[in-house]
Amino acid sequence: MKRLFLLLALYLSIFANAQEKFTVYFDFDIDEANDPSAMSLSEWISEHKDVEVQKIYGYADSIGNALYNIDLSERRAMYVFEKLKEGNIDVANVEEKGLGESEAFSIERAKDRKAVLYFRQKPIIIEKKPEPVVTELAKKITEAVKGDKIAIPRLHFFDNSDLVLPESRPVLYELLAIMKNNPNLRIDIQGHICCQKIETNQISQKRALAVYAFLKNNGIDRMRLSYQSFGSSKPVYPLPEKTEEEKVANRRVEIEIIEN
């Protein structure tokens, strides 16, 4: 399989780098394409928007002064250059020059009055997809088993409110993505408070309900969700808390894994 992939990559590389050419013809002593070639060039431009033009060389027949023919061939190359530019073909890195009589070998001199553009298909770039970012919360939930409880990190609310602080909304969307990526996951959302033994306004239940409503309103089947509150009956640290860190740890919303 590895050898087959290498052969395919080599084939694509050769194909992408194969140089092709297109020729534009001019009448005697004229630096604008004759009518048939002008039409062909216009059609070529419309059909080759995705190619990489590498160079444009202009030529002249052997009639007349060699120095004049250099100038004439340069003008022919420039004519093609400008037509490509007008047609929105990328010409930023094109090599453009006149080569005079250097290819004036044809029995039919009309075939020497030309400009040749060399092009290739743009290289095929096989991009490696970035590895998906696995967050700490996603890792904990993926590795959890039925009955495990996981505190939702960085989830904070306005004081004595069930309104989520703006800086905490990303973790809700993170939890939403986890639920969508794990269709068998069922959770119970559990609210807790800090600092008081008796809850007076059911704030822990309202906060658990806020998370439940956010997930349900964003497409998660309510059959995969439940919620409840415990007030301050299950603190991480005993009441009264000694530090602000202990208060934050107690004032939390957890999810319990019901099915994973």
mmCIF file of C-alpha atoms in Angstrom:
data_model
loop_
_atom_site.group_PDB
_atom_site.id
_atom_site.type_symbol
_atom_site.label_atom_id
_atom_site.label_comp_id
_atom_site.label_asym_id
_atom_site.label_seq_id
_atom_site.Cartn_x
_atom_site.Cartn_y
_atom_site.Cartn_z
ATOM 1 C CA MET A 1 0.000 0.000 0.000
ATOM 2 C CA LYS A 2 2.848 2.369 0.878
ATOM 3 C CA ARG A 3 4.543 1.656 -2.459
ATOM 4 C CA LEU A 4 1.282 2.306 -4.307
ATOM 5 C CA PHE A 5 0.907 5.649 -2.528
ATOM 6 C CA LEU A 6 4.461 6.651 -3.449
ATOM 7 C CA LEU A 7 3.862 5.746 -7.102
ATOM 8 C CA LEU A 8 0.657 7.753 -7.110
ATOM 9 C CA ALA A 9 2.410 10.743 -5.553
ATOM 10 C CA LEU A 10 5.190 10.474 -8.158
ATOM 11 C CA TYR A 11 2.648 10.311 -10.983
ATOM 12 C CA LEU A 12 0.805 13.345 -9.669
ATOM 13 C CA SER A 13 4.087 15.225 -9.347
ATOM 14 C CA ILE A 14 5.142 14.410 -12.926
ATOM 15 C CA PHE A 15 1.703 15.287 -14.262
ATOM 16 C CA ALA A 16 1.590 18.552 -12.350
ATOM 17 C CA ASN A 17 5.040 19.599 -13.581
ATOM 18 C CA ALA A 18 4.594 18.575 -17.230
ATOM 19 C CA GLN A 19 5.052 21.682 -19.338
ATOM 20 C CA GLU A 20 2.686 22.410 -22.188
ATOM 21 C CA LYS A 21 2.655 25.194 -24.737
ATOM 22 C CA PHE A 22 0.259 27.291 -26.784
ATOM 23 C CA THR A 23 1.264 29.188 -29.922
ATOM 24 C CA VAL A 24 -0.097 32.506 -31.169
ATOM 25 C CA TYR A 25 0.591 33.555 -34.790
ATOM 26 C CA PHE A 26 1.047 37.017 -36.273
ATOM 27 C CA ASP A 27 0.958 38.499 -39.774
ATOM 28 C CA PHE A 28 4.112 39.898 -41.386
ATOM 29 C CA ASP A 29 5.621 42.840 -39.467
ATOM 30 C CA ILE A 30 2.623 42.981 -37.094
ATOM 31 C CA ASP A 31 2.720 42.745 -33.296
ATOM 32 C CA GLU A 32 -0.958 41.869 -32.799
ATOM 33 C CA ALA A 33 -2.239 38.341 -33.369
ATOM 34 C CA ASN A 34 -3.988 37.598 -36.639
ATOM 35 C CA ASP A 35 -7.741 37.041 -36.406
ATOM 36 C CA PRO A 36 -7.747 33.221 -36.100
ATOM 37 C CA SER A 37 -5.033 33.275 -33.425
ATOM 38 C CA ALA A 38 -6.651 36.147 -31.545
ATOM 39 C CA MET A 39 -9.843 34.110 -31.330
ATOM 40 C CA SER A 40 -7.953 30.975 -30.283
ATOM 41 C CA LEU A 41 -6.062 32.904 -27.598
ATOM 42 C CA SER A 42 -9.302 34.315 -26.213
ATOM 43 C CA GLU A 43 -10.780 30.808 -25.997
ATOM 44 C CA TRP A 44 -7.612 29.446 -24.412
ATOM 45 C CA ILE A 45 -7.704 32.116 -21.719
ATOM 46 C CA SER A 46 -11.340 31.393 -20.872
ATOM 47 C CA GLU A 47 -10.599 27.662 -20.501
ATOM 48 C CA HIS A 48 -7.312 27.873 -18.586
ATOM 49 C CA LYS A 49 -7.953 30.063 -15.550
ATOM 50 C CA ASP A 50 -6.301 27.544 -13.235
ATOM 51 C CA VAL A 51 -2.960 27.039 -14.985
ATOM 52 C CA GLU A 52 0.452 28.422 -14.126
ATOM 53 C CA VAL A 53 1.978 30.336 -17.049
ATOM 54 C CA GLN A 54 5.761 30.141 -16.796
ATOM 55 C CA LYS A 55 7.138 31.990 -19.808
ATOM 56 C CA ILE A 56 6.201 33.740 -23.048
ATOM 57 C CA TYR A 57 8.735 33.864 -25.900
ATOM 58 C CA GLY A 58 8.209 35.964 -29.006
ATOM 59 C CA TYR A 59 9.717 35.175 -32.430
ATOM 60 C CA ALA A 60 10.044 36.679 -35.887
ATOM 61 C CA ASP A 61 10.873 35.385 -39.363
ATOM 62 C CA SER A 62 14.268 36.005 -40.982
ATOM 63 C CA ILE A 63 13.122 38.813 -43.272
ATOM 64 C CA GLY A 64 14.612 42.189 -42.452
ATOM 65 C CA ASN A 65 17.065 43.488 -39.889
ATOM 66 C CA ALA A 66 17.945 41.128 -37.024
ATOM 67 C CA LEU A 67 17.858 43.867 -34.393
ATOM 68 C CA TYR A 68 14.464 45.040 -35.611
ATOM 69 C CA ASN A 69 13.210 41.459 -35.431
ATOM 70 C CA ILE A 70 14.336 41.214 -31.813
ATOM 71 C CA ASP A 71 12.216 44.265 -31.032
ATOM 72 C CA LEU A 72 9.267 42.899 -33.033
ATOM 73 C CA SER A 73 9.426 39.538 -31.262
ATOM 74 C CA GLU A 74 9.524 41.296 -27.901
ATOM 75 C CA ARG A 75 6.371 43.241 -28.802
ATOM 76 C CA ARG A 76 4.657 40.006 -29.817
ATOM 77 C CA ALA A 77 5.507 38.403 -26.482
ATOM 78 C CA MET A 78 4.269 41.509 -24.682
ATOM 79 C CA TYR A 79 1.007 41.393 -26.649
ATOM 80 C CA VAL A 80 0.302 37.888 -25.338
ATOM 81 C CA PHE A 81 1.376 38.928 -21.834
ATOM 82 C CA GLU A 82 -1.118 41.792 -21.807
ATOM 83 C CA LYS A 83 -3.938 39.601 -23.147
ATOM 84 C CA LEU A 84 -3.341 37.101 -20.367
ATOM 85 C CA LYS A 85 -3.334 39.887 -17.820
ATOM 86 C CA GLU A 86 -6.612 41.269 -19.189
ATOM 87 C CA GLY A 87 -8.079 37.761 -18.911
ATOM 88 C CA ASN A 88 -7.157 37.554 -15.209
ATOM 89 C CA ILE A 89 -4.448 34.959 -15.736
ATOM 90 C CA ASP A 90 -1.730 35.269 -13.105
ATOM 91 C CA VAL A 91 1.354 36.646 -14.881
ATOM 92 C CA ALA A 92 3.243 37.911 -11.821
ATOM 93 C CA ASN A 93 6.106 35.418 -12.216
ATOM 94 C CA VAL A 94 6.064 34.967 -15.994
ATOM 95 C CA GLU A 95 9.344 35.185 -17.918
ATOM 96 C CA GLU A 96 8.606 37.271 -21.014
ATOM 97 C CA LYS A 97 11.113 38.096 -23.789
ATOM 98 C CA GLY A 98 11.703 38.303 -27.531
ATOM 99 C CA LEU A 99 14.053 35.864 -29.227
ATOM 100 C CA GLY A 100 14.024 37.389 -32.707
ATOM 101 C CA GLU A 101 14.965 35.024 -35.550
ATOM 102 C CA SER A 102 16.313 32.265 -33.288
ATOM 103 C CA GLU A 103 13.665 29.789 -34.489
ATOM 104 C CA ALA A 104 13.225 31.009 -38.069
ATOM 105 C CA PHE A 105 13.671 27.569 -39.628
ATOM 106 C CA SER A 106 10.263 26.895 -41.162
ATOM 107 C CA ILE A 107 9.750 26.604 -44.912
ATOM 108 C CA GLU A 108 6.540 28.560 -44.335
ATOM 109 C CA ARG A 109 7.728 31.839 -42.845
ATOM 110 C CA ALA A 110 4.267 32.515 -41.457
ATOM 111 C CA LYS A 111 4.942 29.813 -38.859
ATOM 112 C CA ASP A 112 7.987 31.753 -37.620
ATOM 113 C CA ARG A 113 5.917 34.841 -36.785
ATOM 114 C CA LYS A 114 4.706 33.706 -33.399
ATOM 115 C CA ALA A 115 4.698 33.917 -29.649
ATOM 116 C CA VAL A 116 4.743 30.757 -27.580
ATOM 117 C CA LEU A 117 3.451 30.622 -24.030
ATOM 118 C CA TYR A 118 4.591 27.763 -21.831
ATOM 119 C CA PHE A 119 2.356 26.626 -18.998
ATOM 120 C CA ARG A 120 1.626 23.775 -16.650
ATOM 121 C CA GLN A 121 -1.182 22.639 -14.431
ATOM 122 C CA LYS A 122 -0.776 24.086 -10.970
ATOM 123 C CA PRO A 123 0.971 21.642 -8.632
ATOM 124 C CA ILE A 124 -1.370 19.411 -6.681
ATOM 125 C CA ILE A 125 -0.863 20.101 -2.994
ATOM 126 C CA ILE A 126 -2.012 17.335 -0.691
ATOM 127 C CA GLU A 127 -2.480 19.035 2.636
ATOM 128 C CA LYS A 128 -2.319 17.041 5.800
ATOM 129 C CA LYS A 129 -5.403 17.689 7.856
ATOM 130 C CA PRO A 130 -4.567 19.050 11.301
ATOM 131 C CA GLU A 131 -5.097 16.688 14.172
ATOM 132 C CA PRO A 132 -8.300 17.525 16.034
ATOM 133 C CA VAL A 133 -7.709 19.364 19.289
ATOM 134 C CA VAL A 134 -8.782 17.276 22.259
ATOM 135 C CA THR A 135 -9.622 19.527 25.199
ATOM 136 C CA GLU A 136 -9.139 18.539 28.812
ATOM 137 C CA LEU A 137 -12.920 18.401 29.314
ATOM 138 C CA ALA A 138 -13.391 16.192 26.236
ATOM 139 C CA LYS A 139 -10.626 13.870 27.430
ATOM 140 C CA LYS A 140 -12.189 13.557 30.884
ATOM 141 C CA ILE A 141 -15.638 12.812 29.485
ATOM 142 C CA THR A 142 -14.323 10.317 26.921
ATOM 143 C CA GLU A 143 -12.399 8.419 29.583
ATOM 144 C CA ALA A 144 -15.211 8.580 32.158
ATOM 145 C CA VAL A 145 -17.453 5.669 33.069
ATOM 146 C CA LYS A 146 -21.034 5.558 34.249
ATOM 147 C CA GLY A 147 -21.403 7.358 37.567
ATOM 148 C CA ASP A 148 -18.340 9.608 37.220
ATOM 149 C CA LYS A 149 -18.881 13.278 38.014
ATOM 150 C CA ILE A 150 -16.985 16.028 36.222
ATOM 151 C CA ALA A 151 -17.110 19.725 37.105
ATOM 152 C CA ILE A 152 -17.556 21.974 34.069
ATOM 153 C CA PRO A 153 -14.399 24.124 34.186
ATOM 154 C CA ARG A 154 -14.428 27.912 33.828
ATOM 155 C CA LEU A 155 -18.218 28.035 34.043
ATOM 156 C CA HIS A 156 -19.135 31.154 36.023
ATOM 157 C CA PHE A 157 -22.352 33.105 36.494
ATOM 158 C CA PHE A 158 -23.294 36.621 37.465
ATOM 159 C CA ASP A 159 -23.635 36.992 41.228
ATOM 160 C CA ASN A 160 -26.773 35.331 42.599
ATOM 161 C CA SER A 161 -27.937 34.700 38.997
ATOM 162 C CA ASP A 162 -28.288 31.928 36.434
ATOM 163 C CA LEU A 163 -26.893 34.169 33.670
ATOM 164 C CA VAL A 164 -23.556 32.882 32.358
ATOM 165 C CA LEU A 165 -20.687 35.351 32.257
ATOM 166 C CA PRO A 166 -19.629 36.141 28.647
ATOM 167 C CA GLU A 167 -16.140 34.702 29.198
ATOM 168 C CA SER A 168 -17.700 31.378 30.222
ATOM 169 C CA ARG A 169 -19.773 30.839 27.075
ATOM 170 C CA PRO A 170 -16.928 29.050 25.198
ATOM 171 C CA VAL A 171 -16.984 26.162 27.666
ATOM 172 C CA LEU A 172 -20.721 25.707 27.031
ATOM 173 C CA TYR A 173 -20.037 25.432 23.300
ATOM 174 C CA GLU A 174 -17.223 23.012 24.114
ATOM 175 C CA LEU A 175 -19.685 20.835 26.048
ATOM 176 C CA LEU A 176 -22.167 21.128 23.164
ATOM 177 C CA ALA A 177 -19.523 19.902 20.685
ATOM 178 C CA ILE A 178 -18.690 16.976 22.964
ATOM 179 C CA MET A 179 -22.362 15.989 23.123
ATOM 180 C CA LYS A 180 -22.685 16.184 19.340
ATOM 181 C CA ASN A 181 -19.515 14.158 18.770
ATOM 182 C CA ASN A 182 -20.626 11.462 21.209
ATOM 183 C CA PRO A 183 -24.246 10.603 20.310
ATOM 184 C CA ASN A 184 -24.492 7.878 22.971
ATOM 185 C CA LEU A 185 -23.475 10.208 25.782
ATOM 186 C CA ARG A 186 -26.184 10.905 28.375
ATOM 187 C CA ILE A 187 -25.572 13.240 31.289
ATOM 188 C CA ASP A 188 -27.218 14.551 34.440
ATOM 189 C CA ILE A 189 -26.463 18.227 35.070
ATOM 190 C CA GLN A 190 -26.064 19.034 38.760
ATOM 191 C CA GLY A 191 -25.952 22.461 40.388
ATOM 192 C CA HIS A 192 -24.144 23.341 43.646
ATOM 193 C CA ILE A 193 -23.667 26.515 45.662
ATOM 194 C CA CYS A 194 -21.151 27.748 48.169
ATOM 195 C CA CYS A 195 -21.032 29.807 51.293
ATOM 196 C CA GLN A 196 -24.455 29.079 52.844
ATOM 197 C CA LYS A 197 -26.027 25.979 54.332
ATOM 198 C CA ILE A 198 -29.576 26.946 53.416
ATOM 199 C CA GLU A 199 -30.332 27.893 49.823
ATOM 200 C CA THR A 200 -32.931 30.662 49.566
ATOM 201 C CA ASN A 201 -33.589 31.211 45.860
ATOM 202 C CA GLN A 202 -32.930 27.828 44.207
ATOM 203 C CA ILE A 203 -29.939 29.312 42.388
ATOM 204 C CA SER A 204 -28.183 25.943 42.038
ATOM 205 C CA GLN A 205 -31.225 24.474 40.292
ATOM 206 C CA LYS A 206 -31.572 27.518 38.031
ATOM 207 C CA ARG A 207 -27.914 27.245 36.980
ATOM 208 C CA ALA A 208 -28.250 23.531 36.220
ATOM 209 C CA LEU A 209 -31.381 24.320 34.238
ATOM 210 C CA ALA A 210 -29.524 27.051 32.304
ATOM 211 C CA VAL A 211 -26.959 24.501 31.086
ATOM 212 C CA TYR A 212 -29.723 21.978 30.298
ATOM 213 C CA ALA A 213 -31.662 24.598 28.287
ATOM 214 C CA PHE A 214 -28.566 25.691 26.383
ATOM 215 C CA LEU A 215 -27.825 22.122 25.223
ATOM 216 C CA LYS A 216 -31.459 21.321 24.400
ATOM 217 C CA ASN A 217 -31.969 24.590 22.490
ATOM 218 C CA ASN A 218 -28.879 23.834 20.419
ATOM 219 C CA GLY A 219 -30.020 20.479 19.142
ATOM 220 C CA ILE A 220 -29.268 17.960 21.890
ATOM 221 C CA ASP A 221 -32.155 15.535 22.420
ATOM 222 C CA ARG A 222 -33.691 16.175 25.838
ATOM 223 C CA MET A 223 -33.811 12.395 26.373
ATOM 224 C CA ARG A 224 -30.036 12.555 26.722
ATOM 225 C CA LEU A 225 -30.240 15.232 29.404
ATOM 226 C CA SER A 226 -31.514 15.622 32.952
ATOM 227 C CA TYR A 227 -30.806 18.120 35.710
ATOM 228 C CA GLN A 228 -31.055 18.517 39.463
ATOM 229 C CA SER A 229 -29.632 20.618 42.269
ATOM 230 C CA PHE A 230 -27.964 19.871 45.591
ATOM 231 C CA GLY A 231 -27.575 23.347 47.043
ATOM 232 C CA SER A 232 -24.646 23.176 49.466
ATOM 233 C CA SER A 233 -25.321 19.597 50.575
ATOM 234 C CA LYS A 234 -22.376 18.119 48.632
ATOM 235 C CA PRO A 235 -19.499 20.580 48.972
ATOM 236 C CA VAL A 236 -16.010 19.811 47.754
ATOM 237 C CA TYR A 237 -14.707 21.680 50.810
ATOM 238 C CA PRO A 238 -16.553 21.842 54.139
ATOM 239 C CA LEU A 239 -18.523 24.950 55.054
ATOM 240 C CA PRO A 240 -17.618 27.605 55.865
ATOM 241 C CA GLU A 241 -14.963 27.794 53.166
ATOM 242 C CA LYS A 242 -11.594 29.151 54.240
ATOM 243 C CA THR A 243 -10.459 30.682 50.914
ATOM 244 C CA GLU A 244 -11.895 32.104 47.711
ATOM 245 C CA GLU A 245 -10.558 29.057 45.862
ATOM 246 C CA GLU A 246 -12.622 26.789 48.118
ATOM 247 C CA LYS A 247 -15.724 28.902 47.455
ATOM 248 C CA VAL A 248 -15.183 28.632 43.679
ATOM 249 C CA ALA A 249 -14.749 24.857 43.939
ATOM 250 C CA ASN A 250 -18.005 24.513 45.865
ATOM 251 C CA ARG A 251 -19.915 26.939 43.617
ATOM 252 C CA ARG A 252 -20.022 24.685 40.563
ATOM 253 C CA VAL A 253 -22.044 22.842 37.940
ATOM 254 C CA GLU A 254 -21.125 19.205 37.448
ATOM 255 C CA ILE A 255 -22.178 16.581 34.955
ATOM 256 C CA GLU A 256 -22.675 12.967 35.971
ATOM 257 C CA ILE A 257 -22.152 10.360 33.275
ATOM 258 C CA ILE A 258 -25.377 8.355 32.891
ATOM 259 C CA GLU A 259 -24.327 6.561 29.719
ATOM 260 C CA ASN A 260 -21.184 6.842 27.624
#
